[in-house]
Amino acid sequence: MENENIENNVPVSEPASKDTEADKMLKRRFISGMLIGALCAMFVFFAGAIFFILTNGVHAGGQNENGVLNSETVKKVKMLENLVDTNYYKDDVDKSTEAEGIYKGLIESLGDPYSVYYTADELEELKAVTKGVYYGIGAYVGMDQEKNVPVITGIMEGSPAADSGLMEGDIIAEVNKESIQGLTLDEVVAKIKGEKGTSVHLTLIRDGSVDNVEVDVIRNEIQVPTVTTELLKDGIGYLKISEFDEITTDQFTEGLAELRASGIKGLMIDLRSNPGGNLVTVCDIARQLLPKGNIVYTVDREGNKQDYTCDGTRQIDIPVVVLINQYSASASEILAGAIKDYGIGKLVGVKTFGKGIVQSVFDLNDGTAVKLTVSDYYTPNGYNIHGIGIEPDVEVELDIEKAQRDKIDNQKEKAIEVMKELIDK
């Protein structure tokens, strides 16, 4: 499950679930067939390797005439390469870049925004992000589904984005004076990220501003504080989870323990603009909250079911309120959906993003990798929320103008009201 942080609010994720036991089984199955027949050119060899991911391989010593990599497609790829070599107006075309384009194009042909081919550099960046450290500006970026534009969905405290005056709700129109129209979220995020100390220029559309807002942000190393806590009035503990990375479980456990030590009467979990992340992480956190039973279950294309369960030994014994919005995706929806299904808490905000599918990353053993969607997931009561989202129990839209101008969070204020009612029962 990804945004898909940025620096990637597709929730990397995000956006995307990392290797589970089921994923590892699929990976072993994938790797076991990786030996393919020797092909004449390195160019064709790698195209075959990528093709193999989707077709379970080709037989050694020949091509699968019923698959993508058959004699006709190999012939056409060679023809295109020759045309480029002899007719393209620049003579410094990088062959490795051409090859990467083939691999990326094959995966993009699936029409699935969550299935991605990663170059070696992109894979290293992905690994850094999932560990909670990367180079960027310290802002979360998501795709507004209604307007189909990238938007700033959150700002990390003390980050370059915060220092530069970026605001939640800012629509990104250009990066370094180049239009991002038609680009995917991953492509926009890749343009914003960069080496420490370098600058990125953002052109923003901001509510209340007649003209576009032009901002220069100096990139830096970002160590993501994925969990923050606050002790509110009336014994309410506030715990915000920005994404589900490898470091998040320990941060959540520590944050919850600190709040419980303060004698809180209720727990508010803020999942707004959380793009998702690691499936194992969200299940480990859910086990500190839920009763005995399923947290979530997945079903692959062959109908195989994988249960992720909770033994109920650490079920929370105080009222819970969960804040959600249209950018709460993937792993966020797993936690919110389970809390709602078990009836142990109230959801406040607006309907979530609706990402009910799971991705796994397959290592190609050459420094590159492919992330593929491998299954659907279902809430404990059997709901698949992909393309649908999760409805809140109490609906309240965020007043963007008040949030930006007056720093007033009306959704959080409403969640406090709901919590007080639960505590007083």
CSV table of C-alpha atoms in Angstrom, one decimal:
chain,number,residue,atom,x,y,z
A,1,MET,CA,0.0,0.0,0.0
A,2,GLU,CA,1.9,3.5,-1.0
A,3,ASN,CA,1.0,7.6,-1.3
A,4,GLU,CA,1.8,6.1,-2.7
A,5,ASN,CA,5.5,10.7,1.5
A,6,ILE,CA,7.2,13.8,-0.2
A,7,GLU,CA,7.0,12.9,-0.5
A,8,ASN,CA,4.8,10.4,-1.6
A,9,ASN,CA,1.2,10.6,-0.7
A,10,VAL,CA,0.0,7.7,-2.7
A,11,PRO,CA,0.4,6.7,0.0
A,12,VAL,CA,4.8,5.1,-0.9
A,13,SER,CA,3.0,5.1,0.4
A,14,GLU,CA,3.8,5.1,-0.5
A,15,PRO,CA,2.8,4.6,-0.7
A,16,ALA,CA,2.6,0.5,-0.6
A,17,SER,CA,2.7,-2.6,1.5
A,18,LYS,CA,6.1,-4.2,1.8
A,19,ASP,CA,6.9,-7.9,1.8
A,20,THR,CA,4.5,-10.0,3.9
A,21,GLU,CA,4.8,-13.8,4.2
A,22,ALA,CA,2.4,-14.1,1.2
A,23,ASP,CA,4.6,-11.6,-0.7
A,24,LYS,CA,7.7,-13.5,0.1
A,25,MET,CA,6.1,-16.7,-1.2
A,26,LEU,CA,5.2,-14.8,-4.5
A,27,LYS,CA,8.8,-13.5,-4.6
A,28,ARG,CA,10.2,-17.0,-4.3
A,29,ARG,CA,7.9,-18.2,-7.0
A,30,PHE,CA,9.0,-15.3,-9.2
A,31,ILE,CA,12.7,-15.7,-8.6
A,32,SER,CA,12.6,-19.5,-9.2
A,33,GLY,CA,11.8,-18.9,-12.9
A,34,MET,CA,14.2,-16.1,-13.5
A,35,LEU,CA,16.6,-18.2,-15.7
A,36,ILE,CA,15.7,-17.5,-19.3
A,37,GLY,CA,17.4,-18.5,-22.5
A,38,ALA,CA,20.4,-16.5,-23.7
A,39,LEU,CA,19.4,-13.8,-26.1
A,40,CYS,CA,21.7,-12.2,-28.6
A,41,ALA,CA,21.8,-8.6,-27.3
A,42,MET,CA,21.8,-7.2,-23.7
A,43,PHE,CA,19.0,-4.9,-24.8
A,44,VAL,CA,16.7,-7.8,-25.6
A,45,PHE,CA,17.8,-9.7,-22.5
A,46,PHE,CA,16.5,-7.1,-20.1
A,47,ALA,CA,13.3,-6.6,-22.0
A,48,GLY,CA,12.8,-10.4,-21.6
A,49,ALA,CA,13.5,-10.1,-17.8
A,50,ILE,CA,10.8,-7.5,-17.4
A,51,PHE,CA,8.4,-9.5,-19.6
A,52,PHE,CA,8.9,-12.5,-17.4
A,53,ILE,CA,7.4,-10.8,-14.4
A,54,LEU,CA,4.0,-10.7,-16.1
A,55,THR,CA,4.0,-14.0,-17.9
A,56,ASN,CA,5.8,-16.4,-15.5
A,57,GLY,CA,8.8,-16.6,-17.8
A,58,VAL,CA,9.8,-18.0,-21.1
A,59,HIS,CA,11.3,-21.4,-21.7
A,60,ALA,CA,15.1,-21.7,-21.9
A,61,GLY,CA,16.3,-21.7,-25.4
A,62,GLY,CA,13.3,-20.0,-27.0
A,63,GLN,CA,10.7,-17.3,-27.0
A,64,ASN,CA,7.0,-17.5,-25.9
A,65,GLU,CA,5.2,-16.7,-29.2
A,66,ASN,CA,1.9,-16.2,-27.2
A,67,GLY,CA,3.5,-13.7,-24.9
A,68,VAL,CA,4.7,-10.1,-25.2
A,69,LEU,CA,8.2,-11.0,-26.0
A,70,ASN,CA,7.8,-12.9,-29.2
A,71,SER,CA,9.6,-12.8,-32.5
A,72,GLU,CA,7.4,-10.0,-33.8
A,73,THR,CA,7.9,-7.7,-30.8
A,74,VAL,CA,11.6,-8.4,-30.7
A,75,LYS,CA,11.9,-7.5,-34.3
A,76,LYS,CA,9.9,-4.3,-33.9
A,77,VAL,CA,12.0,-3.2,-30.9
A,78,LYS,CA,15.1,-3.7,-32.9
A,79,MET,CA,13.6,-1.8,-35.8
A,80,LEU,CA,12.7,1.1,-33.5
A,81,GLU,CA,16.2,1.1,-32.1
A,82,ASN,CA,17.7,1.2,-35.6
A,83,LEU,CA,15.4,4.1,-36.6
A,84,VAL,CA,16.5,6.1,-33.5
A,85,ASP,CA,20.2,5.3,-34.2
A,86,THR,CA,20.0,6.4,-37.8
A,87,ASN,CA,17.4,9.2,-37.8
A,88,TYR,CA,17.1,10.8,-34.4
A,89,TYR,CA,18.5,14.4,-34.6
A,90,LYS,CA,20.7,13.9,-31.6
A,91,ASP,CA,23.6,11.3,-31.7
A,92,ASP,CA,24.3,11.1,-28.0
A,93,VAL,CA,21.3,8.9,-27.0
A,94,ASP,CA,22.1,6.9,-23.9
A,95,LYS,CA,21.4,3.2,-24.5
A,96,SER,CA,20.8,2.4,-20.8
A,97,THR,CA,18.2,5.2,-20.7
A,98,GLU,CA,16.5,3.7,-23.8
A,99,ALA,CA,16.4,0.3,-22.1
A,100,GLU,CA,15.0,1.8,-18.9
A,101,GLY,CA,12.3,3.3,-21.0
A,102,ILE,CA,11.3,-0.1,-22.3
A,103,TYR,CA,11.1,-1.6,-18.8
A,104,LYS,CA,9.1,1.3,-17.5
A,105,GLY,CA,6.8,1.3,-20.5
A,106,LEU,CA,6.0,-2.4,-20.1
A,107,ILE,CA,4.9,-1.9,-16.5
A,108,GLU,CA,3.0,1.4,-17.3
A,109,SER,CA,1.0,-0.5,-19.9
A,110,LEU,CA,-0.8,-2.3,-17.1
A,111,GLY,CA,-2.7,1.0,-16.5
A,112,ASP,CA,-2.1,0.6,-12.7
A,113,PRO,CA,-0.6,3.7,-11.1
A,114,TYR,CA,0.7,1.5,-8.2
A,115,SER,CA,2.7,-0.8,-10.3
A,116,VAL,CA,6.1,0.7,-11.0
A,117,TYR,CA,9.6,-0.2,-12.4
A,118,TYR,CA,12.4,1.2,-10.2
A,119,THR,CA,15.8,2.1,-11.6
A,120,ALA,CA,18.7,1.5,-9.3
A,121,ASP,CA,18.7,5.1,-8.1
A,122,GLU,CA,14.9,5.0,-7.6
A,123,LEU,CA,15.1,1.7,-5.7
A,124,GLU,CA,17.7,3.2,-3.3
A,125,GLU,CA,15.5,6.2,-2.7
A,126,LEU,CA,12.5,3.9,-2.0
A,127,LYS,CA,14.5,2.0,0.6
A,128,ALA,CA,15.6,5.2,2.3
A,129,VAL,CA,12.0,6.5,2.4
A,130,THR,CA,10.6,3.3,3.9
A,131,LYS,CA,13.2,3.6,6.7
A,132,GLY,CA,12.0,7.1,7.4
A,133,VAL,CA,15.0,9.1,6.1
A,134,TYR,CA,15.4,10.8,2.7
A,135,TYR,CA,16.4,14.0,0.9
A,136,GLY,CA,13.7,16.5,0.1
A,137,ILE,CA,11.7,19.4,1.4
A,138,GLY,CA,9.7,17.9,4.2
A,139,ALA,CA,6.2,18.1,2.7
A,140,TYR,CA,3.6,15.5,1.9
A,141,VAL,CA,2.1,15.6,-1.6
A,142,GLY,CA,-1.1,13.9,-2.7
A,143,MET,CA,-3.3,13.9,-5.8
A,144,ASP,CA,-6.6,15.8,-5.5
A,145,GLN,CA,-8.9,13.3,-7.2
A,146,GLU,CA,-11.6,15.8,-8.2
A,147,LYS,CA,-9.2,18.3,-9.7
A,148,ASN,CA,-6.6,15.7,-10.7
A,149,VAL,CA,-3.8,18.0,-9.5
A,150,PRO,CA,-1.0,17.4,-7.0
A,151,VAL,CA,-1.5,19.3,-3.7
A,152,ILE,CA,0.5,19.8,-0.5
A,153,THR,CA,-1.3,17.6,2.1
A,154,GLY,CA,0.9,18.2,5.1
A,155,ILE,CA,4.0,20.0,6.2
A,156,MET,CA,6.6,18.5,8.6
A,157,GLU,CA,7.4,20.7,11.5
A,158,GLY,CA,10.9,22.4,11.3
A,159,SER,CA,11.3,21.2,7.7
A,160,PRO,CA,12.6,23.3,4.7
A,161,ALA,CA,8.9,23.3,3.5
A,162,ALA,CA,7.8,24.9,6.8
A,163,ASP,CA,10.6,27.4,6.8
A,164,SER,CA,9.7,28.4,3.2
A,165,GLY,CA,6.1,29.1,4.0
A,166,LEU,CA,4.4,26.2,2.1
A,167,MET,CA,0.9,25.6,3.3
A,168,GLU,CA,-1.4,22.6,3.4
A,169,GLY,CA,-3.8,22.9,0.5
A,170,ASP,CA,-1.3,24.6,-1.9
A,171,ILE,CA,-1.8,23.2,-5.4
A,172,ILE,CA,1.5,22.6,-7.3
A,173,ALA,CA,1.3,24.1,-10.8
A,174,GLU,CA,5.0,24.0,-11.8
A,175,VAL,CA,8.3,22.6,-10.5
A,176,ASN,CA,11.4,24.6,-11.6
A,177,LYS,CA,9.2,26.6,-14.0
A,178,GLU,CA,8.1,23.4,-15.8
A,179,SER,CA,4.5,22.4,-16.0
A,180,ILE,CA,3.6,19.2,-14.2
A,181,GLN,CA,0.3,18.8,-16.1
A,182,GLY,CA,-0.2,15.1,-17.1
A,183,LEU,CA,2.5,13.8,-14.7
A,184,THR,CA,1.9,11.1,-12.2
A,185,LEU,CA,2.3,11.7,-8.5
A,186,ASP,CA,5.5,9.7,-8.4
A,187,GLU,CA,6.9,11.9,-11.3
A,188,VAL,CA,6.0,15.1,-9.5
A,189,VAL,CA,7.5,13.9,-6.3
A,190,ALA,CA,10.7,12.9,-8.1
A,191,LYS,CA,11.1,16.4,-9.5
A,192,ILE,CA,10.7,17.9,-6.1
A,193,LYS,CA,13.2,15.7,-4.3
A,194,GLY,CA,16.9,16.1,-4.9
A,195,GLU,CA,20.4,16.3,-3.3
A,196,LYS,CA,20.9,18.0,0.0
A,197,GLY,CA,21.7,21.7,-0.4
A,198,THR,CA,20.1,22.1,-3.8
A,199,SER,CA,17.1,24.3,-4.5
A,200,VAL,CA,13.7,23.6,-6.0
A,201,HIS,CA,11.4,26.3,-7.3
A,202,LEU,CA,7.7,25.7,-6.8
A,203,THR,CA,4.8,27.6,-8.5
A,204,LEU,CA,1.7,27.2,-6.3
A,205,ILE,CA,-1.9,28.0,-6.5
A,206,ARG,CA,-3.2,29.1,-3.1
A,207,ASP,CA,-6.7,29.8,-1.9
A,208,GLY,CA,-7.2,33.5,-1.3
A,209,SER,CA,-4.3,34.5,-3.6
A,210,VAL,CA,-5.0,36.2,-6.9
A,211,ASP,CA,-1.6,35.5,-8.3
A,212,ASN,CA,0.5,32.3,-8.2
A,213,VAL,CA,2.8,31.9,-5.2
A,214,GLU,CA,6.5,31.4,-6.1
A,215,VAL,CA,8.6,29.6,-3.5
A,216,ASP,CA,12.2,28.5,-3.5
A,217,VAL,CA,12.9,25.6,-1.1
A,218,ILE,CA,16.4,24.3,-0.2
A,219,ARG,CA,16.4,20.5,0.0
A,220,ASN,CA,17.8,18.8,3.1
A,221,GLU,CA,18.0,15.4,4.8
A,222,ILE,CA,14.6,14.7,6.2
A,223,GLN,CA,14.2,12.3,9.2
A,224,VAL,CA,10.6,11.7,9.3
A,225,PRO,CA,8.9,11.9,12.7
A,226,THR,CA,6.1,9.6,11.8
A,227,VAL,CA,4.4,9.8,15.2
A,228,THR,CA,3.8,13.0,17.2
A,229,THR,CA,1.8,13.3,20.5
A,230,GLU,CA,0.1,16.0,22.5
A,231,LEU,CA,-1.8,16.1,25.7
A,232,LEU,CA,-5.0,18.0,25.2
A,233,LYS,CA,-7.5,19.4,27.8
A,234,ASP,CA,-10.0,17.2,29.5
A,235,GLY,CA,-7.7,14.1,29.6
A,236,ILE,CA,-7.6,13.6,25.8
A,237,GLY,CA,-4.4,12.2,24.3
A,238,TYR,CA,-3.7,13.2,20.7
A,239,LEU,CA,-1.5,11.0,18.6
A,240,LYS,CA,-0.8,11.7,14.9
A,241,ILE,CA,0.6,9.1,12.5
A,242,SER,CA,2.0,10.7,9.3
A,243,GLU,CA,2.9,7.4,7.6
A,244,PHE,CA,3.5,3.8,8.3
A,245,ASP,CA,7.3,3.2,8.0
A,246,GLU,CA,9.7,0.7,9.6
A,247,ILE,CA,10.3,3.2,12.4
A,248,THR,CA,6.7,3.9,13.1
A,249,THR,CA,5.8,1.0,15.4
A,250,ASP,CA,8.4,1.9,18.0
A,251,GLN,CA,7.4,5.6,17.8
A,252,PHE,CA,3.7,4.7,18.2
A,253,THR,CA,4.4,2.3,21.1
A,254,GLU,CA,6.5,5.0,22.9
A,255,GLY,CA,4.0,7.8,22.2
A,256,LEU,CA,1.0,5.8,23.4
A,257,ALA,CA,2.9,4.7,26.6
A,258,GLU,CA,3.7,8.4,27.4
A,259,LEU,CA,0.1,9.4,26.9
A,260,ARG,CA,-1.2,6.5,29.0
A,261,ALA,CA,1.3,7.4,31.8
A,262,SER,CA,-0.3,10.9,31.8
A,263,GLY,CA,-3.7,9.3,32.7
A,264,ILE,CA,-5.6,10.1,29.5
A,265,LYS,CA,-9.3,9.3,29.4
A,266,GLY,CA,-9.5,9.0,25.6
A,267,LEU,CA,-7.2,8.6,22.6
A,268,MET,CA,-7.5,10.7,19.4
A,269,ILE,CA,-5.6,9.1,16.5
A,270,ASP,CA,-5.0,11.5,13.6
A,271,LEU,CA,-4.6,9.7,10.2
A,272,ARG,CA,-5.4,12.7,8.0
A,273,SER,CA,-3.2,12.9,4.9
A,274,ASN,CA,-1.4,9.7,5.9
A,275,PRO,CA,-0.6,8.0,2.6
A,276,GLY,CA,-0.1,4.5,4.1
A,277,GLY,CA,3.0,2.4,4.0
A,278,ASN,CA,4.0,-0.9,5.4
A,279,LEU,CA,1.3,-3.5,6.0
A,280,VAL,CA,3.4,-5.2,8.7
A,281,THR,CA,3.7,-1.9,10.6
A,282,VAL,CA,0.0,-1.0,10.6
A,283,CYS,CA,-0.8,-4.6,11.8
A,284,ASP,CA,1.7,-4.3,14.6
A,285,ILE,CA,0.1,-1.0,15.7
A,286,ALA,CA,-3.5,-2.4,15.3
A,287,ARG,CA,-2.5,-5.2,17.7
A,288,GLN,CA,-2.1,-2.5,20.4
A,289,LEU,CA,-5.7,-1.4,20.0
A,290,LEU,CA,-8.0,-4.0,18.6
A,291,PRO,CA,-9.9,-7.0,20.1
A,292,LYS,CA,-9.2,-10.6,19.1
A,293,GLY,CA,-9.9,-11.2,15.4
A,294,ASN,CA,-8.9,-10.2,11.9
A,295,ILE,CA,-7.2,-6.9,11.4
A,296,VAL,CA,-7.4,-7.2,7.6
A,297,TYR,CA,-7.2,-10.0,5.0
A,298,THR,CA,-6.0,-10.1,1.5
A,299,VAL,CA,-7.1,-12.1,-1.6
A,300,ASP,CA,-4.9,-12.6,-4.6
A,301,ARG,CA,-6.0,-13.3,-8.2
A,302,GLU,CA,-6.2,-17.0,-7.6
A,303,GLY,CA,-8.5,-16.6,-4.6
A,304,ASN,CA,-5.9,-17.4,-2.0
A,305,LYS,CA,-6.7,-15.7,1.3
A,306,GLN,CA,-4.2,-14.3,3.8
A,307,ASP,CA,-5.4,-13.4,7.3
A,308,TYR,CA,-3.6,-10.8,9.5
A,309,THR,CA,-4.9,-11.3,13.0
A,310,CYS,CA,-4.8,-9.8,16.5
A,311,ASP,CA,-4.9,-11.8,19.7
A,312,GLY,CA,-6.8,-9.1,21.6
A,313,THR,CA,-4.5,-9.1,24.6
A,314,ARG,CA,-3.8,-5.4,24.4
A,315,GLN,CA,-7.2,-4.1,23.4
A,316,ILE,CA,-7.5,-0.4,24.3
A,317,ASP,CA,-9.8,0.2,27.2
A,318,ILE,CA,-10.6,3.9,26.7
A,319,PRO,CA,-12.6,5.7,24.0
A,320,VAL,CA,-11.0,6.2,20.6
A,321,VAL,CA,-11.6,8.9,18.0
A,322,VAL,CA,-9.9,8.7,14.6
A,323,LEU,CA,-9.4,11.7,12.3
A,324,ILE,CA,-9.6,10.9,8.6
A,325,ASN,CA,-9.7,12.9,5.3
A,326,GLN,CA,-9.6,12.4,1.5
A,327,TYR,CA,-5.8,11.8,1.6
A,328,SER,CA,-6.0,9.0,4.3
A,329,ALA,CA,-5.0,6.0,2.2
A,330,SER,CA,-4.0,2.4,2.2
A,331,ALA,CA,-2.6,1.3,5.5
A,332,SER,CA,-4.4,4.3,7.1
A,333,GLU,CA,-7.6,2.9,5.8
A,334,ILE,CA,-6.8,-0.6,7.2
A,335,LEU,CA,-6.5,0.9,10.7
A,336,ALA,CA,-9.5,3.2,10.4
A,337,GLY,CA,-11.6,0.4,8.8
A,338,ALA,CA,-10.8,-2.1,11.6
A,339,ILE,CA,-11.5,0.4,14.3
A,340,LYS,CA,-14.8,1.2,12.7
A,341,ASP,CA,-15.8,-2.5,12.0
A,342,TYR,CA,-15.1,-3.5,15.6
A,343,GLY,CA,-17.0,-0.4,16.9
A,344,ILE,CA,-14.2,0.6,19.3
A,345,GLY,CA,-14.0,4.1,18.1
A,346,LYS,CA,-15.6,6.9,16.0
A,347,LEU,CA,-14.3,8.3,12.7
A,348,VAL,CA,-14.4,12.0,12.3
A,349,GLY,CA,-13.6,14.0,9.1
A,350,VAL,CA,-14.4,13.2,5.4
A,351,LYS,CA,-14.4,10.0,3.3
A,352,THR,CA,-10.9,8.4,2.9
A,353,PHE,CA,-9.0,8.0,-0.4
A,354,GLY,CA,-10.1,4.4,-1.2
A,355,LYS,CA,-7.0,2.3,-1.9
A,356,GLY,CA,-7.9,-1.3,-1.1
A,357,ILE,CA,-5.1,-3.1,-2.9
A,358,VAL,CA,-1.6,-4.4,-1.9
A,359,GLN,CA,1.7,-4.1,-3.7
A,360,SER,CA,4.9,-6.1,-3.3
A,361,VAL,CA,8.4,-5.2,-4.5
A,362,PHE,CA,10.2,-7.8,-6.6
A,363,ASP,CA,14.0,-7.6,-6.6
A,364,LEU,CA,15.4,-8.2,-10.1
A,365,ASN,CA,18.9,-8.9,-8.7
A,366,ASP,CA,20.6,-6.3,-10.8
A,367,GLY,CA,20.0,-3.3,-8.5
A,368,THR,CA,16.6,-2.6,-10.0
A,369,ALA,CA,13.1,-3.8,-8.9
A,370,VAL,CA,9.4,-3.9,-9.9
A,371,LYS,CA,6.5,-3.1,-7.6
A,372,LEU,CA,3.3,-4.9,-8.6
A,373,THR,CA,-0.2,-4.9,-7.3
A,374,VAL,CA,-0.7,-8.5,-6.0
A,375,SER,CA,-3.9,-8.6,-4.1
A,376,ASP,CA,-7.1,-6.9,-2.8
A,377,TYR,CA,-7.5,-6.3,0.9
A,378,TYR,CA,-10.7,-6.4,3.0
A,379,THR,CA,-11.7,-5.0,6.4
A,380,PRO,CA,-12.6,-7.4,9.2
A,381,ASN,CA,-16.3,-7.3,8.1
A,382,GLY,CA,-15.4,-8.1,4.5
A,383,TYR,CA,-15.4,-4.7,2.9
A,384,ASN,CA,-13.1,-3.9,0.0
A,385,ILE,CA,-12.9,-0.1,-0.1
A,386,HIS,CA,-10.9,0.3,-3.3
A,387,GLY,CA,-12.2,3.2,-5.2
A,388,ILE,CA,-14.9,3.7,-2.5
A,389,GLY,CA,-13.2,4.8,0.7
A,390,ILE,CA,-14.4,4.7,4.3
A,391,GLU,CA,-17.2,7.0,5.4
A,392,PRO,CA,-16.7,8.9,8.7
A,393,ASP,CA,-19.2,8.5,11.6
A,394,VAL,CA,-19.2,12.2,11.9
A,395,GLU,CA,-18.6,14.2,8.7
A,396,VAL,CA,-16.9,17.6,8.8
A,397,GLU,CA,-15.0,19.3,6.0
A,398,LEU,CA,-11.8,21.1,6.9
A,399,ASP,CA,-12.1,24.9,6.6
A,400,ILE,CA,-8.9,25.5,4.6
A,401,GLU,CA,-9.1,29.3,4.9
A,402,LYS,CA,-9.3,29.1,8.7
A,403,ALA,CA,-6.6,26.5,8.8
A,404,GLN,CA,-4.2,28.6,6.7
A,405,ARG,CA,-5.2,32.1,7.9
A,406,ASP,CA,-6.1,31.6,11.6
A,407,LYS,CA,-4.4,28.2,12.3
A,408,ILE,CA,-7.8,26.8,13.4
A,409,ASP,CA,-8.3,23.1,12.8
A,410,ASN,CA,-12.1,22.8,12.8
A,411,GLN,CA,-11.9,19.0,12.2
A,412,LYS,CA,-9.8,18.5,15.3
A,413,GLU,CA,-12.1,20.7,17.3
A,414,LYS,CA,-15.1,18.5,16.2
A,415,ALA,CA,-13.2,15.4,17.2
A,416,ILE,CA,-12.6,16.8,20.6
A,417,GLU,CA,-16.4,17.4,21.0
A,418,VAL,CA,-17.1,13.8,19.9
A,419,MET,CA,-14.4,12.5,22.4
A,420,LYS,CA,-15.9,14.4,25.3
A,421,GLU,CA,-19.3,12.8,24.6
A,422,LEU,CA,-17.7,9.4,24.6
A,423,ILE,CA,-15.8,10.0,27.8
A,424,ASP,CA,-19.0,11.3,29.6
A,425,LYS,CA,-21.0,8.2,28.7
